[in-house]
PDB file of C-alpha atoms in Angstrom:
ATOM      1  CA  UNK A 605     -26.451  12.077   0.455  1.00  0.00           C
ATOM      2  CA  UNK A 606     -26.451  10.802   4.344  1.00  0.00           C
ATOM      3  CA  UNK A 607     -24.557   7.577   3.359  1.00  0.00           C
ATOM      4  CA  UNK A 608     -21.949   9.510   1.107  1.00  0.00           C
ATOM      5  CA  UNK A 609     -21.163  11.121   4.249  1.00  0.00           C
ATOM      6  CA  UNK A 610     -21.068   8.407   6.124  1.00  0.00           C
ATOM      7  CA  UNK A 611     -18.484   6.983   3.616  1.00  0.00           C
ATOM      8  CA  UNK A 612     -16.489  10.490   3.915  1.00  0.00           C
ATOM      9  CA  UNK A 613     -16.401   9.869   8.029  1.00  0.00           C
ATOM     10  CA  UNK A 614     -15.550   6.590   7.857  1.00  0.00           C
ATOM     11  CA  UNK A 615     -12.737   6.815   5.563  1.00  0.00           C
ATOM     12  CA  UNK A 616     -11.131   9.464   7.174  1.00  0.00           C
ATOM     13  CA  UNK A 617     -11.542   8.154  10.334  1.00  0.00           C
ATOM     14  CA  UNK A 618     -10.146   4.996   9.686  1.00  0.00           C
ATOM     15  CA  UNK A 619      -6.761   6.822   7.575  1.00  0.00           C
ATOM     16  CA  UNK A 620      -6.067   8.801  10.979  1.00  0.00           C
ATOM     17  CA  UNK A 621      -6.711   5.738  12.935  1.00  0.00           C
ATOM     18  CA  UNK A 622      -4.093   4.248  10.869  1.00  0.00           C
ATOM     19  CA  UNK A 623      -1.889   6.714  10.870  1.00  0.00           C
ATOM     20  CA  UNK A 624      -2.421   6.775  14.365  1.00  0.00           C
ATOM     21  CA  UNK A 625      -1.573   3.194  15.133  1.00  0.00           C
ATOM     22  CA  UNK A 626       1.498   3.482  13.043  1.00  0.00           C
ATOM     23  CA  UNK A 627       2.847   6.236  14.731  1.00  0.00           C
ATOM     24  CA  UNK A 628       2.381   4.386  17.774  1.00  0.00           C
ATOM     25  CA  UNK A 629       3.434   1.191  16.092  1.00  0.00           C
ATOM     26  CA  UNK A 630       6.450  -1.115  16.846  1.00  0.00           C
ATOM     27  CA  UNK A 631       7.492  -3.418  14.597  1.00  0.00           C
ATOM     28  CA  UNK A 632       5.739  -6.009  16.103  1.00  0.00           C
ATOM     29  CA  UNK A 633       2.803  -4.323  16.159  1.00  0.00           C
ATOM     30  CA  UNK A 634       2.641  -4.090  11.972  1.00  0.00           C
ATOM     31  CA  UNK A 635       3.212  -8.175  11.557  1.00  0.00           C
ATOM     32  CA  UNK A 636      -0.325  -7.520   9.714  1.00  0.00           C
ATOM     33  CA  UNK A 637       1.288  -6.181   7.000  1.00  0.00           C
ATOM     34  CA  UNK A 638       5.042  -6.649   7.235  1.00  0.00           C
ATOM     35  CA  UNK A 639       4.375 -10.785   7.256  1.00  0.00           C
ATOM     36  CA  UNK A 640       2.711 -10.802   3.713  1.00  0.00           C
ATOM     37  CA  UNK A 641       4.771  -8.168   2.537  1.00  0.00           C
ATOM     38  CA  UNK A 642       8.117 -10.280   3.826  1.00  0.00           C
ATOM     39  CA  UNK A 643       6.475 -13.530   2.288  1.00  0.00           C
ATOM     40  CA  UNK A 644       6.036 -11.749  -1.167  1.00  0.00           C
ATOM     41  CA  UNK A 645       9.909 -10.041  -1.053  1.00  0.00           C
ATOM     42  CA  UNK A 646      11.025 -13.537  -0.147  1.00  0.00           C
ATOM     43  CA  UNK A 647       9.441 -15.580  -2.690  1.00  0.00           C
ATOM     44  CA  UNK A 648      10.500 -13.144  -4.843  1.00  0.00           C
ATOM     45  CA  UNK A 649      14.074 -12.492  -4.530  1.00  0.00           C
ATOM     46  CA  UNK A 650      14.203 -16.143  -2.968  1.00  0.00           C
ATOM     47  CA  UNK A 651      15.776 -14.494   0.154  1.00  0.00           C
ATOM     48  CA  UNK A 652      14.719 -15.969   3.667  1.00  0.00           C
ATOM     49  CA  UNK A 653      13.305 -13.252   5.936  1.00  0.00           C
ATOM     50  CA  UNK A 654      12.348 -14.315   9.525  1.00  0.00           C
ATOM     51  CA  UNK A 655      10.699 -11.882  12.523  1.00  0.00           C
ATOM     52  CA  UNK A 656      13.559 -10.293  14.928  1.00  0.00           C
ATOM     53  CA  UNK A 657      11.426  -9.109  17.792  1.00  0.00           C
ATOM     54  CA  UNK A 658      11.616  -5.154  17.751  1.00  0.00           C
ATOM     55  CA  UNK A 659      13.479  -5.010  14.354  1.00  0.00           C
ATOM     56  CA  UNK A 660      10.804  -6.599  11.652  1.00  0.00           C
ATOM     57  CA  UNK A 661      11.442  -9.363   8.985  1.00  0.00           C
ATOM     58  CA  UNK A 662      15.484 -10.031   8.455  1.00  0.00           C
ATOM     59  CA  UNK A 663      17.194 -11.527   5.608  1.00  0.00           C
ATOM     60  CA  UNK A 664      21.241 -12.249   7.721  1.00  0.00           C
ATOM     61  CA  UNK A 665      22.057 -13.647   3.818  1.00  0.00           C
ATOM     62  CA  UNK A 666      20.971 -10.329   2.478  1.00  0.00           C
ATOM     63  CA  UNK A 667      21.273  -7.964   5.185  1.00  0.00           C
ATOM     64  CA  UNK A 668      18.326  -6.075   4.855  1.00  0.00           C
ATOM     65  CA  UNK A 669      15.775  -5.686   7.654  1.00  0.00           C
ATOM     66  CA  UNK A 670      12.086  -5.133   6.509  1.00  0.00           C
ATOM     67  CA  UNK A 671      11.375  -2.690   9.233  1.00  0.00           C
ATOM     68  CA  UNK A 672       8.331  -0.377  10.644  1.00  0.00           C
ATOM     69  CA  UNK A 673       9.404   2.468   7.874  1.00  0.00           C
ATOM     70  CA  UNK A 674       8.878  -0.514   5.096  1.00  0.00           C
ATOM     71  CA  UNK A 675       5.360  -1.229   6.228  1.00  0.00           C
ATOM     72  CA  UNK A 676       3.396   1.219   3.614  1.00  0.00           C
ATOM     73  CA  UNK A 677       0.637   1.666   5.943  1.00  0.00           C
ATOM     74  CA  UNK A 678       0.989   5.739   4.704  1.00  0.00           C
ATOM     75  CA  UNK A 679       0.381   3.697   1.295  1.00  0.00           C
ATOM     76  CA  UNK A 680      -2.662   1.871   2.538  1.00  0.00           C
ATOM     77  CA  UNK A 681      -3.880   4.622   3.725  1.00  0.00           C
ATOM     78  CA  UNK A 682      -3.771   6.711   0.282  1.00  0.00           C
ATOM     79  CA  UNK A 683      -4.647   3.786  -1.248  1.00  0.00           C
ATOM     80  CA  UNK A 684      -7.740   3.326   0.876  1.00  0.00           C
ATOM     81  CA  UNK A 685      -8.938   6.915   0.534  1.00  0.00           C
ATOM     82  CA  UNK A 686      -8.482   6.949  -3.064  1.00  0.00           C
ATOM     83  CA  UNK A 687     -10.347   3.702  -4.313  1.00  0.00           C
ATOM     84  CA  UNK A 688     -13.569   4.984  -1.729  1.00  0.00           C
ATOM     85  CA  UNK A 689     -13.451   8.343  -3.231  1.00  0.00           C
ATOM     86  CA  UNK A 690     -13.067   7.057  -6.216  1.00  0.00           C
ATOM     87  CA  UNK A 691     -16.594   4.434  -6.080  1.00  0.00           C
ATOM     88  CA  UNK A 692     -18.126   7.527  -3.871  1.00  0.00           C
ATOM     89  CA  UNK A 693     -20.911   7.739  -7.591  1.00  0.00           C
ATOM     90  CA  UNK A 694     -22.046   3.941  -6.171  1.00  0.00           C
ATOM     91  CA  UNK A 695     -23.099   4.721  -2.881  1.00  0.00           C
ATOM     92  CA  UNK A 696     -26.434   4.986  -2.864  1.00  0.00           C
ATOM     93  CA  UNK A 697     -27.512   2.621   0.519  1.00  0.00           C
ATOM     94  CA  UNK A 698     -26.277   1.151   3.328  1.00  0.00           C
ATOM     95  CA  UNK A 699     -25.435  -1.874   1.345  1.00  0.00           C
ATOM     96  CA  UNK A 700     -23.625  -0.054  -1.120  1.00  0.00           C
ATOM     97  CA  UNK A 701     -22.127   2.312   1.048  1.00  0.00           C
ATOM     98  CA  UNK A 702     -20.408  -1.361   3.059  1.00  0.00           C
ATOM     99  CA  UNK A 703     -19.463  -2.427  -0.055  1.00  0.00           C
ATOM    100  CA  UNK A 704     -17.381   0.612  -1.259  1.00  0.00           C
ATOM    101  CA  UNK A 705     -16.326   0.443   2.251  1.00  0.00           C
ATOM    102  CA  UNK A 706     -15.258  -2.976   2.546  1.00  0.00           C
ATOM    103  CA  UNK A 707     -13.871  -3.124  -1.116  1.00  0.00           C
ATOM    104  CA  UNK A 708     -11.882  -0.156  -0.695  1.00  0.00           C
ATOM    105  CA  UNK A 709     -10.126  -1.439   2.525  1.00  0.00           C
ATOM    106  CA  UNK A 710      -9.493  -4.416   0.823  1.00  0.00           C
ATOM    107  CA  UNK A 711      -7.959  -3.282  -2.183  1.00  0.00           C
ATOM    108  CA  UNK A 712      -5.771  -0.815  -0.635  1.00  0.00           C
ATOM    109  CA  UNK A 713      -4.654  -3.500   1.851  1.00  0.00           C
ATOM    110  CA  UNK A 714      -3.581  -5.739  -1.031  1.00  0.00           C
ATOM    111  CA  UNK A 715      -2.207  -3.156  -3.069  1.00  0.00           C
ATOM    112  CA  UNK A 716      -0.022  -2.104  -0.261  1.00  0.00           C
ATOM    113  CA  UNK A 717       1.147  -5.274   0.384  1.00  0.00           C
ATOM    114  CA  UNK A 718       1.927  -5.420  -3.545  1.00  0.00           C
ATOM    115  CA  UNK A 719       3.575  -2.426  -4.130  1.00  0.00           C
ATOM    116  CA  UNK A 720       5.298  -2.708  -0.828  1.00  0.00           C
ATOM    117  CA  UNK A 721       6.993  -5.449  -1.890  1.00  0.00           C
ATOM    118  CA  UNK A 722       7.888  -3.992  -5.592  1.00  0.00           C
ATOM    119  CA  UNK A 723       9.333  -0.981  -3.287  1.00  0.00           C
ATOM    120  CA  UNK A 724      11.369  -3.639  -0.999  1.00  0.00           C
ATOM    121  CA  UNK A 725      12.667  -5.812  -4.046  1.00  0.00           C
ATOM    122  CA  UNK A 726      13.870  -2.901  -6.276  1.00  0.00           C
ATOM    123  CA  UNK A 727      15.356  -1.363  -2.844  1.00  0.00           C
ATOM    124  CA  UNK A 728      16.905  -4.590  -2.571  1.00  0.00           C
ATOM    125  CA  UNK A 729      18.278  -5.077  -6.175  1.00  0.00           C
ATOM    126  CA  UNK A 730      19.291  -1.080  -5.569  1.00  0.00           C
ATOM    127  CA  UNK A 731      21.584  -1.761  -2.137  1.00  0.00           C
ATOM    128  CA  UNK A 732      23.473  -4.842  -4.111  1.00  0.00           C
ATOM    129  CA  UNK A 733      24.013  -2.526  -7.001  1.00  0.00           C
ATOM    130  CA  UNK A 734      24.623   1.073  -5.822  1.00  0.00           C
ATOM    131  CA  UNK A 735      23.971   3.834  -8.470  1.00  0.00           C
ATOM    132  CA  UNK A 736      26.249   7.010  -7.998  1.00  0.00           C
ATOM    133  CA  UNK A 737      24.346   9.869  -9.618  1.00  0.00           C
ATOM    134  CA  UNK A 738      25.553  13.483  -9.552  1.00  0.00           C
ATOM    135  CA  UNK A 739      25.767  14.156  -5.539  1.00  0.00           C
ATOM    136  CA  UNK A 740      22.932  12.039  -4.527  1.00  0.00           C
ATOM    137  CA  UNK A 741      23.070   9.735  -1.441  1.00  0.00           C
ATOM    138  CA  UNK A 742      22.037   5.961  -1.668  1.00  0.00           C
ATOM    139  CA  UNK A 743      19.422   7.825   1.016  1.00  0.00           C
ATOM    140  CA  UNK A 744      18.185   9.845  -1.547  1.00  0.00           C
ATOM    141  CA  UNK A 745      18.265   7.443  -4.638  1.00  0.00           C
ATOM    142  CA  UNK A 746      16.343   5.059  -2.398  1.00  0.00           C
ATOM    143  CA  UNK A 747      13.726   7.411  -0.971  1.00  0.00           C
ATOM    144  CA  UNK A 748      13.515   8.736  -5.129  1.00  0.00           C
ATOM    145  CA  UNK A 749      12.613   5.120  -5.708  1.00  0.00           C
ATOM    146  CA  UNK A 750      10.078   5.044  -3.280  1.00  0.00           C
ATOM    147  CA  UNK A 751       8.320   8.173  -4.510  1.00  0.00           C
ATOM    148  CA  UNK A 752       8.242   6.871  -7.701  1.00  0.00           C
ATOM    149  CA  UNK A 753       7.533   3.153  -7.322  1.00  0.00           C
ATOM    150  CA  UNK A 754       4.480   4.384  -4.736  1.00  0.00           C
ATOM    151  CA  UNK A 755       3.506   7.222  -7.220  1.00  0.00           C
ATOM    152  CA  UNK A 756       3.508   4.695  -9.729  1.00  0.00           C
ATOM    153  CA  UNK A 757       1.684   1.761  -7.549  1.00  0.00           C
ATOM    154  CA  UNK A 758      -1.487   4.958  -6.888  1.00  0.00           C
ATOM    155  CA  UNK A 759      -1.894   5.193 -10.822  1.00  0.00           C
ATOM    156  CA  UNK A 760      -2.058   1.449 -11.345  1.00  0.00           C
ATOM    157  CA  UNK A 761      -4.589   1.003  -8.571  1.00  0.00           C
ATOM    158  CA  UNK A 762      -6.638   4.322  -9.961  1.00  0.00           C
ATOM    159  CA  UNK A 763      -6.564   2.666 -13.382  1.00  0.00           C
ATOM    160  CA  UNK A 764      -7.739  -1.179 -12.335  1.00  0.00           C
ATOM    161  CA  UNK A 765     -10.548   0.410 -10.217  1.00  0.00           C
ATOM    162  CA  UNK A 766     -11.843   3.055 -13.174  1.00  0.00           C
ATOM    163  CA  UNK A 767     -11.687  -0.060 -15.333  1.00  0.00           C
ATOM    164  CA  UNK A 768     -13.398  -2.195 -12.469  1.00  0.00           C
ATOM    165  CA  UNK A 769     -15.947   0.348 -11.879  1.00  0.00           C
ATOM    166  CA  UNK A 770     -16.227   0.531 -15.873  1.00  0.00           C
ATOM    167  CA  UNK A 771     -16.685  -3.201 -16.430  1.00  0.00           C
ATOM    168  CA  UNK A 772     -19.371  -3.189 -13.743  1.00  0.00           C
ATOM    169  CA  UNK A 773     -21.478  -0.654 -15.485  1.00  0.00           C
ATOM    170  CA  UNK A 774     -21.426  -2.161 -18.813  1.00  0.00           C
ATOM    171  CA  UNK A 775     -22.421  -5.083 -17.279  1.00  0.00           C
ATOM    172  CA  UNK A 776     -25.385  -3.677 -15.509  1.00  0.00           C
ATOM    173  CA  UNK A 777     -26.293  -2.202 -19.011  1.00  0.00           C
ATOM    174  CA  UNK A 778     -26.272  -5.208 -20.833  1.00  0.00           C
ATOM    175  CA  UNK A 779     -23.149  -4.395 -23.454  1.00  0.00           C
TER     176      UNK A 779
END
């Protein structure tokens, strides 16, 4: 029970702290996860990104700036929280309890990173192909595809870690 909560403090200390770094964030300041993020987008669009000091990761062939509101660290941080809620059953020691720790931060970093990028390329495909539906913006389409593509990128990562956590048991039981 003690390390459970210790899992419940840590996580939500470390979403606030991220929140709170982001708030507080520059661009500059988020190369931890713009970089890989602007790696992935490139090598998959095959668009060239480099860093602009104070704007984030710019493609001048493109135009389209991977900026501080691109970063998905609100992502991470869902992401985060979710998968350590989610293996809360395995705590059961300090080992256990790093472990869902550690894991969790991990997977929600790369998932963020993943999805991020998803978010960027369809944003991307989106801006060279603008979709004029009823009286909504190209604001509003794109933040709709963020909602959804993020939405989406929660229920993937949900799903890998039940089957994760699933796998692991069977395993332990011998099947």
């Amino acid at each position: 029970m003690k390390t459970k909560l210790v899992v419940v403090i840590v996580v939500a200390l470390t979403v606030w702290g991220l929140k709170r770094h982001y708030s507080d964030a520059g661009a500059d300041d988020l190369r931890w996860i713009l970089s890989p993020t602007a790696w992935l987008v490139g090598t998959a669009t095959g668009t060239a990104f480099t860093m602009a000091p104070g704007e984030g990761y710019v493609s001048h062939e493109r135009l389209f700036v991977i900026e501080k509101t691109c970063a998905g660290v609100n992502f991470l941080a869902a992401a985060f929280g979710m998968v350590a809620f989610g293996f809360m059953h395995r705590v059961r020691s300090t080992v256990s309890c790093v472990s869902v720790l550690g894991g969790s931060l991990i997977a929600g970093y790369g998932a963020a990173v993943v999805v991020n990028a998803v978010r960027i390329v369809i944003a991307m495909w989106l801006a060279a192909h603008p979709i004029t539906l009823f009286t909504l913006t190209a604001g509003d389409v794109h933040r709709f595809e963020g909602i959804a593509v993020y939405f989406g990128g929660l229920v993937v990562l949900a799903e890998l870690a039940r089957r994760i956590d699933r796998s692991a048991f069977l395993a332990r039981c011998g099947r």
